[in-house]
Short mmCIF file of C-alpha atoms in Angstrom, two decimals:
data_model
loop_
_atom_site.label_atom_id
_atom_site.label_comp_id
_atom_site.label_asym_id
_atom_site.label_seq_id
_atom_site.Cartn_x
_atom_site.Cartn_y
_atom_site.Cartn_z
CA MET A 19 109.11 135.32 122.14
CA ASN A 20 110.30 134.82 118.67
CA GLU A 21 112.33 138.03 119.12
CA MET A 22 113.97 136.57 122.30
CA LYS A 23 114.60 133.23 120.47
CA ARG A 24 116.44 135.54 117.66
CA ARG A 25 118.74 137.00 119.96
CA LEU A 26 119.29 133.88 122.11
CA TRP A 27 120.52 132.39 118.74
CA ARG A 28 122.72 135.35 117.56
CA GLY A 29 124.12 135.12 121.30
CA LEU A 30 124.99 131.60 121.01
CA GLN A 31 126.78 132.37 117.48
CA GLY A 32 128.81 135.16 119.13
CA LEU A 33 129.99 132.72 121.44
CA CYS A 34 130.82 130.13 118.95
CA ARG A 35 132.90 132.25 117.08
CA LEU A 36 134.58 133.44 120.24
CA LEU A 37 135.62 130.03 121.41
CA SER A 38 136.65 128.91 117.94
CA ALA A 39 138.86 132.05 117.51
CA GLY A 40 140.40 131.10 121.13
CA LEU A 41 141.23 127.58 120.04
CA LEU A 42 142.57 128.58 116.65
CA GLY A 43 144.83 130.83 118.82
CA LEU A 44 145.82 128.19 120.96
CA ALA A 45 146.56 125.86 118.06
CA ALA A 46 148.40 128.50 116.29
CA ALA A 47 150.72 129.31 119.42
CA GLY A 48 152.42 126.10 119.20
CA PRO A 49 151.99 122.36 119.64
CA ALA A 50 150.74 120.81 123.07
CA LEU A 51 152.39 120.66 126.22
CA ALA A 52 153.78 117.86 128.22
CA ASP A 53 151.49 114.98 129.04
CA ASP A 54 151.53 112.82 132.07
CA LEU A 55 151.42 109.44 130.93
CA VAL A 56 152.23 107.17 134.07
CA ASP A 57 152.62 107.46 137.79
CA LEU A 58 153.17 103.66 138.87
CA ARG A 59 154.42 102.88 142.19
CA ALA A 60 155.06 99.42 143.98
CA SER A 61 156.15 98.67 147.52
CA PHE A 62 157.60 94.67 148.25
CA VAL A 63 158.25 93.00 151.58
CA ARG A 64 160.65 90.77 152.46
CA ILE A 65 160.11 87.20 151.61
CA GLU A 66 162.41 84.45 153.00
CA PRO A 67 163.32 81.38 151.00
CA TYR A 68 160.87 78.39 150.97
CA THR A 69 158.20 80.25 152.70
CA ARG A 70 156.14 81.70 149.74
CA PRO A 71 156.54 82.50 145.77
CA PRO A 72 157.99 86.17 145.24
CA SER A 73 155.33 88.78 144.80
CA PRO A 74 154.07 89.31 141.44
CA PRO A 75 155.07 92.54 139.24
CA VAL A 76 152.82 95.78 139.41
CA THR A 77 152.09 96.68 136.01
CA ARG A 78 150.54 99.48 134.17
CA GLU A 79 149.65 99.72 130.13
CA PHE A 80 150.13 103.10 128.55
CA SER A 81 150.40 104.70 124.88
CA VAL A 82 152.65 107.24 123.45
CA PRO A 83 150.69 109.62 121.41
CA GLY A 84 153.36 110.44 118.84
CA PRO A 85 156.61 111.68 118.04
CA GLY A 86 158.56 113.24 120.86
CA THR A 87 160.66 113.03 123.86
CA LEU A 88 159.85 110.66 126.99
CA LYS A 89 161.03 112.01 130.17
CA LEU A 90 161.38 108.98 132.95
CA SER A 91 161.99 109.43 136.70
CA THR A 92 162.68 106.41 138.63
CA THR A 93 163.30 106.24 142.31
CA ILE A 94 164.17 102.96 143.92
CA SER A 95 164.58 102.74 147.82
CA PRO A 96 166.82 101.11 148.33
CA TRP A 97 168.37 99.76 145.35
CA PHE A 98 170.05 96.37 144.82
CA ARG A 99 172.29 94.65 142.33
CA VAL A 100 170.18 91.64 142.05
CA GLY A 101 167.45 91.42 139.23
CA GLU A 102 165.78 94.49 136.99
CA PRO A 103 163.21 96.16 139.14
CA VAL A 104 161.88 98.20 136.19
CA ARG A 105 160.87 96.81 132.79
CA PHE A 106 158.96 97.36 129.60
CA ARG A 107 157.28 95.66 126.89
CA SER A 108 154.86 96.09 123.93
CA LEU A 109 151.62 94.21 123.83
CA VAL A 110 151.68 94.72 120.05
CA PRO A 111 154.55 94.37 117.57
CA VAL A 112 156.99 97.47 117.22
CA ASP A 113 158.15 97.80 113.48
CA GLY A 114 157.47 94.41 112.64
CA ARG A 115 159.08 92.77 115.85
CA ASP A 116 157.72 91.02 118.64
CA GLU A 117 158.56 92.91 121.85
CA ALA A 118 156.26 91.15 124.05
CA ALA A 119 159.20 89.94 126.40
CA TRP A 120 159.80 91.85 129.60
CA ALA A 121 163.09 93.75 129.16
CA SER A 122 164.99 96.74 130.62
CA ARG A 123 164.80 98.36 126.91
CA LEU A 124 161.72 100.72 126.35
CA PRO A 125 160.31 99.19 123.05
CA GLY A 126 160.56 101.44 119.70
CA ALA A 127 162.29 104.46 121.84
CA GLU A 128 166.05 105.50 121.46
CA ARG A 129 167.81 106.50 124.69
CA LEU A 130 169.21 109.97 124.59
CA SER A 131 170.45 110.47 128.31
CA SER A 132 170.50 108.80 131.52
CA ILE A 133 171.68 110.77 135.03
CA SER A 134 171.69 109.12 138.42
CA THR A 135 171.98 110.14 141.79
CA PRO A 136 174.31 109.01 143.39
CA GLU A 137 176.43 108.82 140.18
CA ARG A 138 178.16 105.72 141.87
CA TRP A 139 175.26 103.02 142.44
CA VAL A 140 175.51 101.68 146.29
CA ASP A 141 174.19 98.45 146.67
CA GLY A 142 171.33 98.81 149.52
CA GLY A 143 171.38 102.74 149.01
CA ASP A 144 168.54 105.04 147.60
CA LEU A 145 168.77 105.59 143.81
CA THR A 146 167.08 108.07 141.51
CA LEU A 147 167.26 108.01 137.77
CA LEU A 148 166.48 110.61 135.28
CA SER A 149 166.44 109.56 131.45
CA GLU A 150 165.24 110.86 128.43
CA TYR A 151 164.12 108.87 125.18
CA ARG A 152 163.29 109.90 121.64
CA VAL A 153 160.16 108.56 120.12
CA ARG A 154 159.48 109.05 116.33
CA LYS A 155 156.04 107.98 116.07
CA ALA A 156 152.96 106.93 118.17
CA LEU A 157 153.42 103.63 120.14
CA PRO A 158 150.32 102.13 121.17
CA ARG A 159 150.04 99.60 124.27
CA LEU A 160 153.36 99.57 126.04
CA GLU A 161 153.28 98.03 129.50
CA LEU A 162 155.57 99.26 132.47
CA GLY A 163 156.38 96.63 135.10
CA LEU A 164 157.85 97.26 138.52
CA PHE A 165 159.33 93.85 139.55
CA PRO A 166 160.53 92.69 143.20
CA SER A 167 164.28 92.38 143.58
CA ALA A 168 165.13 89.12 144.59
CA ALA A 169 168.38 87.08 145.16
CA ARG A 170 168.76 83.60 143.53
CA TYR A 171 170.64 80.80 145.67
CA GLY A 172 172.67 77.98 144.30
CA ASP A 173 169.97 75.53 145.36
CA GLY A 174 167.13 77.43 143.62
CA SER A 175 165.51 79.17 146.45
CA MET A 176 164.75 83.03 146.23
CA LEU A 177 165.20 85.62 148.99
CA GLN A 178 162.90 88.58 148.12
CA LEU A 179 164.24 92.02 149.57
CA ALA A 180 162.14 94.74 150.69
CA ASN A 181 162.02 97.75 148.97
CA ALA A 182 159.77 100.53 146.93
CA VAL A 183 160.06 101.54 143.49
CA ARG A 184 158.31 104.53 141.66
CA VAL A 185 158.32 105.20 137.94
CA THR A 186 157.02 108.53 136.42
CA ILE A 187 156.99 108.88 132.49
CA VAL A 188 156.12 112.33 130.83
CA TRP A 189 155.83 112.71 127.23
CA ILE A 190 156.65 116.01 125.33
CA PRO A 191 155.54 116.39 121.83
CA GLU A 192 157.89 116.90 119.16
CA GLY A 193 158.61 120.87 118.93
CA ALA A 194 157.23 121.59 122.16
CA PRO A 195 159.51 123.42 124.83
CA GLY A 196 161.65 120.97 126.45
CA THR A 197 162.16 118.92 123.34
CA ARG A 198 165.92 118.39 121.83
CA PRO A 199 165.99 118.82 117.92
CA GLY A 200 167.87 115.89 116.67
CA GLY A 201 167.83 114.29 119.72
CA PRO A 202 171.43 114.76 121.13
CA GLY A 203 172.51 111.82 123.35
CA THR A 204 174.82 111.15 126.07
CA PRO A 205 178.27 110.09 124.59
CA PRO A 206 179.46 107.85 124.88
CA GLY A 207 175.87 106.21 125.47
CA THR A 208 173.79 107.07 122.57
CA PRO A 209 174.90 110.55 121.38
CA PRO A 210 173.53 112.63 118.62
CA PRO A 211 174.32 112.56 114.62
CA ALA A 212 177.33 114.70 113.85
CA GLY A 213 176.84 118.30 113.93
CA THR A 214 173.55 118.02 115.64
CA GLY A 215 172.62 120.78 118.15
CA THR A 216 176.30 121.54 118.82
CA GLY A 217 176.91 124.53 116.72
CA GLU A 218 179.71 122.70 114.80
CA PRO A 219 179.78 121.20 111.52
CA PRO A 220 179.62 117.45 111.11
CA GLY A 221 183.00 115.63 111.65
CA PRO A 222 184.55 113.96 108.87
CA ALA A 223 183.56 110.52 107.27
CA ALA A 224 186.63 108.88 108.68
CA GLY A 225 190.11 109.40 110.51
CA PRO A 226 190.91 111.75 113.55
CA VAL A 227 190.03 115.23 113.87
CA THR A 228 193.35 117.20 113.19
CA PRO A 229 194.12 120.36 115.53
CA GLY A 230 193.85 123.56 114.03
CA PRO A 231 195.94 126.65 114.57
CA GLY A 232 196.40 127.22 118.12
CA THR A 233 194.18 124.24 119.42
CA GLY A 234 196.82 121.88 120.57
CA GLY A 235 200.28 120.26 120.12
CA GLY A 236 201.64 120.35 123.48
CA ALA A 237 200.80 119.24 127.13
CA GLY A 238 198.10 121.58 128.70
CA MET A 239 196.87 122.66 125.25
CA PRO A 240 193.25 121.35 124.31
CA VAL A 241 192.92 119.20 121.34
CA ASN A 242 190.04 118.46 119.16
CA CYS A 243 189.07 114.71 119.50
CA GLU A 244 186.00 112.76 118.31
CA ALA A 245 183.97 109.71 119.39
CA ARG A 246 182.04 107.52 117.16
CA ASP A 247 179.23 104.88 117.01
CA GLY A 248 178.84 103.00 113.89
CA GLY A 249 178.16 106.06 111.19
CA ARG A 250 177.67 108.94 113.91
CA VAL A 251 180.25 111.17 115.10
CA TRP A 252 180.29 113.61 118.19
CA PRO A 253 182.96 116.37 118.97
CA CYS A 254 184.72 116.77 122.03
CA HIS A 255 187.86 118.59 123.47
CA PHE A 256 190.63 117.32 125.58
CA ARG A 257 193.45 118.82 127.71
CA ILE A 258 195.94 117.33 129.70
CA THR A 259 196.38 119.30 133.19
CA GLN A 260 198.75 117.07 135.38
CA HIS A 261 201.12 114.53 134.11
CA ASP A 262 204.12 112.55 136.20
CA ALA A 263 206.48 111.23 133.59
CA ALA A 264 207.98 109.06 136.08
CA THR A 265 204.74 107.08 136.65
CA GLY A 266 202.71 107.63 133.45
CA GLN A 267 199.75 109.00 135.43
CA PHE A 268 197.95 112.02 134.07
CA GLU A 269 194.68 113.94 134.67
CA ALA A 270 192.85 115.79 131.80
CA GLN A 271 189.48 117.45 131.21
CA LEU A 272 187.12 115.87 128.58
CA GLU A 273 184.60 118.30 126.89
CA TRP A 274 181.51 117.23 125.30
CA PRO A 275 180.08 120.48 123.79
CA SER A 276 176.71 119.11 122.71
CA LEU A 277 175.78 118.06 126.02
CA GLY A 278 177.35 120.86 128.05
CA SER A 279 179.37 118.75 130.30
CA VAL A 280 183.21 118.67 131.23
CA HIS A 281 184.84 115.85 133.03
CA ARG A 282 187.75 115.18 134.93
CA VAL A 283 189.47 112.08 133.63
CA ARG A 284 192.46 110.19 135.24
CA GLY A 285 194.60 107.25 133.84
CA THR A 286 197.87 106.38 132.74
CA LEU A 287 200.07 105.78 129.73
CA HIS A 288 202.60 102.88 129.84
CA GLY A 289 204.16 102.31 126.59
CA SER A 290 202.06 102.82 123.95
CA GLN A 291 198.78 101.47 126.36
CA LEU A 292 196.66 104.45 127.35
CA ARG A 293 193.77 104.06 129.49
CA PHE A 294 191.71 106.54 131.48
CA THR A 295 188.20 107.05 133.08
CA GLU A 296 185.74 109.87 133.31
CA VAL A 297 185.73 110.28 137.28
CA GLU A 298 184.37 113.46 138.18
CA ALA A 299 181.86 116.14 136.61
CA ILE A 300 183.55 119.71 136.67
CA ARG A 301 180.56 121.03 134.74
CA ALA A 302 177.55 118.67 135.15
CA GLY A 303 175.45 118.04 131.78
CA GLY A 304 173.90 114.98 130.00
CA ALA A 305 177.20 113.02 129.66
CA HIS A 306 177.89 110.09 131.78
CA LEU A 307 180.61 109.46 134.08
CA ASN A 308 182.25 105.92 134.63
CA VAL A 309 183.25 105.63 131.25
CA ASP A 310 186.51 103.82 130.57
CA TYR A 311 188.84 104.31 127.58
CA THR A 312 191.15 101.65 126.39
CA MET A 313 193.59 102.86 123.45
CA THR A 314 196.95 102.73 121.86
CA VAL A 315 199.24 105.78 121.26
CA GLY A 316 201.34 105.88 118.06
CA GLY A 317 201.86 108.26 115.20
CA GLY A 318 200.69 111.67 117.16
CA ARG A 319 197.37 110.01 118.10
CA ALA A 320 195.54 107.78 120.49
CA GLU A 321 192.78 105.67 118.98
CA GLY A 322 190.90 102.77 120.57
CA ARG A 323 187.54 102.09 122.40
CA TYR A 324 185.32 103.38 125.36
CA LEU A 325 182.89 101.42 127.42
CA ASP A 326 180.11 103.52 129.23
CA ARG A 327 179.22 101.42 132.28
CA THR A 328 176.05 103.52 132.90
CA ASP A 329 173.87 102.10 130.10
CA GLY A 330 176.53 99.57 128.23
CA GLY A 331 177.09 101.79 125.14
CA SER A 332 180.40 101.62 123.34
CA GLY A 333 182.40 102.80 120.26
CA THR A 334 185.60 104.26 118.88
CA MET A 335 187.53 107.10 120.42
CA THR A 336 190.38 109.06 118.68
CA ILE A 337 192.59 111.89 120.46
CA PRO A 338 195.61 113.69 118.67
CA TRP A 339 198.06 112.93 121.48
CA PRO A 340 200.09 115.85 122.43
CA ALA A 341 203.98 115.15 122.26
CA GLY A 342 204.88 116.61 125.73
CA ILE A 343 203.01 113.56 127.35
CA LEU A 344 205.76 110.63 127.19
CA PRO A 345 205.70 106.95 128.31
CA ALA A 346 206.27 106.34 132.14
CA THR A 347 209.96 105.69 132.87
CA GLY A 348 211.50 103.69 135.79
CA ALA A 349 208.45 101.77 136.67
CA GLY A 350 209.98 98.26 136.56
CA PRO A 351 207.19 95.05 135.86
CA SER A 352 208.32 93.59 139.22
CA ALA A 353 207.47 96.36 141.33
CA PRO A 354 204.72 98.68 140.29
CA PRO A 355 204.94 101.83 142.48
CA VAL A 356 201.73 103.04 142.18
CA ALA A 357 197.88 102.56 142.06
CA ALA A 358 197.80 103.55 138.32
CA SER A 359 200.29 100.53 137.38
CA LEU A 360 197.69 97.88 138.59
CA ALA A 361 195.28 99.12 135.67
CA GLY A 362 194.48 96.16 133.27
CA GLN A 363 195.28 93.51 135.77
CA VAL A 364 193.18 90.55 136.36
CA TRP A 365 192.92 89.04 139.97
CA GLU A 366 191.78 85.34 140.27
CA VAL A 367 189.75 85.06 143.36
CA VAL A 368 188.08 82.52 145.17
CA GLU A 369 185.76 83.28 148.12
CA THR A 370 184.46 80.56 150.31
CA SER A 371 181.52 80.51 153.20
CA GLY A 372 180.28 77.16 154.87
CA GLY A 373 179.88 75.07 151.75
CA ASP A 374 179.54 77.88 149.09
CA ARG A 375 182.42 78.90 146.71
CA TRP A 376 182.44 82.18 144.47
CA ILE A 377 185.03 81.73 141.76
CA ALA A 378 185.74 85.23 140.26
CA ARG A 379 187.83 87.28 137.91
CA TRP A 380 188.42 90.92 139.21
CA THR A 381 189.87 93.40 136.40
CA VAL A 382 191.37 96.21 137.65
CA LEU A 383 190.15 99.45 136.13
CA ALA A 384 191.79 102.65 134.86
CA ASP A 385 191.84 104.49 138.01
CA GLY A 386 194.29 101.33 139.38
CA ARG A 387 192.01 101.07 142.61
CA SER A 388 188.45 99.87 141.36
CA PHE A 389 187.36 96.44 140.09
CA ASP A 390 184.66 94.92 137.69
CA ALA A 391 184.16 91.19 138.32
CA SER A 392 182.60 88.24 136.69
CA TRP A 393 181.98 85.40 138.80
CA ARG A 394 180.25 81.92 139.21
CA HIS A 395 178.91 79.94 142.19
CA GLU A 396 179.38 76.32 143.30
CA PRO A 397 177.29 74.39 143.63
CA GLY A 398 175.14 75.29 141.25
CA ASP A 399 175.38 77.20 137.80
CA ASP A 400 174.76 80.72 139.00
CA SER A 401 176.68 83.43 137.32
CA GLY A 402 176.92 87.12 136.50
CA ARG A 403 178.84 90.34 136.21
CA LEU A 404 179.54 93.11 138.92
CA PRO A 405 180.47 96.78 137.47
CA ARG A 406 182.56 98.69 139.54
CA PHE A 407 181.83 96.96 142.74
CA ALA A 408 184.70 97.21 144.87
CA THR A 409 187.84 99.67 145.68
CA ILE A 410 191.26 99.43 147.53
CA THR A 411 191.17 101.80 150.22
CA THR A 412 194.56 100.66 151.79
CA LEU A 413 197.72 98.90 150.86
CA ASP A 414 200.59 99.25 153.29
CA GLY A 415 203.18 96.50 153.45
CA PRO A 416 201.58 93.31 153.87
CA GLN A 417 198.11 94.61 154.83
CA ILE A 418 195.37 95.59 151.95
CA VAL A 419 191.80 96.59 152.57
CA ILE A 420 189.14 96.75 149.87
CA GLU A 421 185.72 98.16 150.43
CA ARG A 422 182.70 96.72 148.71
CA PRO A 423 180.03 99.75 149.30
CA GLY A 424 176.84 98.68 150.80
CA LEU A 425 178.04 95.27 151.76
CA GLY A 426 181.32 95.67 154.02
CA ARG A 427 184.89 95.28 153.20
CA TYR A 428 187.73 92.32 152.49
CA THR A 429 190.82 92.72 154.71
CA GLY A 430 193.78 90.63 153.73
CA THR A 431 197.63 89.71 154.29
CA VAL A 432 199.87 89.81 151.10
CA SER A 433 202.14 87.06 150.88
CA PRO A 434 206.28 87.70 151.25
CA ASP A 435 206.79 87.15 147.32
CA ARG A 436 203.35 89.87 147.14
CA ARG A 437 201.81 87.36 144.52
CA ARG A 438 198.92 86.12 146.65
CA ILE A 439 196.51 87.41 149.11
CA GLU A 440 194.56 85.75 151.86
CA GLY A 441 191.99 87.05 154.37
CA ASP A 442 188.48 87.51 155.73
CA MET A 443 185.33 89.05 154.65
CA SER A 444 183.52 91.62 156.97
CA TRP A 445 179.68 90.29 156.00
CA ALA A 446 180.10 86.63 156.13
CA ARG A 447 182.09 83.89 158.13
CA GLY A 448 184.35 83.20 155.21
CA ARG A 449 187.73 83.55 153.55
CA TRP A 450 188.80 84.96 150.21
CA GLN A 451 192.14 84.52 148.31
CA VAL A 452 193.86 85.90 145.50
CA ALA A 453 196.04 84.77 142.92
CA LEU A 454 198.06 87.86 141.36
CA PRO A 455 199.12 88.09 137.74
CA GLN A 456 202.40 89.79 139.21
CA PRO A 457 203.70 91.46 142.60
CA LEU A 458 201.82 94.25 144.26
CA PRO A 459 203.61 97.16 144.94
CA GLN A 460 204.51 97.89 148.96
CA ARG A 461 201.85 100.80 149.00
CA LEU A 462 199.45 102.75 146.69
CA ARG A 463 199.74 106.67 146.75
#
């Protein structure tokens, strides 16, 4: 019996040694792989005004174990412009700050990138967002909330819209496969520090990147450019592909090497004013589309600012401007001949339906067809902003049609002096009127 006990003990010791060696081997092989932190879903029903209160949010508490990358997948079916269906907060202070209020920002995390499908959000359509965040330390007691989408009316009543929301969060430890050293971001959202992960040295402390031999100086040749946000620098390459000297319209390619992205941009140059927008992915990567640039050309370079309409990021941009791109000629201010000449205009718009009035300012974007808007409602004090919410599809003589995706269309008649528009809205029994800062062209190309 004693001999059997001794054999059993030696066998247990050998098994422990094997298990220890295996665990040590796993530890030596590298850091842990991804950890699924959250998979939260919510479905909300339609609730008419004055019937009952909106549904409460569906919440889930979670913690981030340590430094690394968070990968968030958000599906909203359908998505509506009203409200913020996905919000975060921290139940304990983060770096000494109180983060207990619900907000769209993830406390203690730095956004690296965000890609949406479709790229252009459509009110009433399905939306998927894939986002990455960098965390530099453990974050205990975070909370995710899924909120109903509710439209608030001028009398204070609310209409809850029916939809479903799902959010998954995966944590990848620092150094594990799938993390990005240095956290390269999404220019012009939150790009990486200069030289990080790009295979290129950091940019200069100040001033534009000067083209080297063979890198630029003429139309169609690439030039080195750079975007800045505070003290961070992100190199880029810019190349004109088409240019119409008569109208100032041009197309170009803008490459972000650190993100593997190449985008098509469209814009105009009138006098010294340069405007363009990243409109299409030639090679998809981590960079956003729908980024607007407003710049001034002088002294052989263009300098100005950008605004990322996906995440609200902004900063400065500098491009050595090729001498072959000349200001437009022959475009008189009283009769702009093409869509791009509308860029930068502000339209004063009033919509009426029953006893309601919406007073708005529509700003024409760099493509000369799309609009951002700020609005306020009367009676009441509701107000808000609508990014890239509508697009001119037809302008032919006195007729104009403006599509508003997910809602309908504006149709209108342009006055004989081409400084006013009046017409109908397809989604409501009402009228819309526009006061224009200068005459509209007869048609758009």
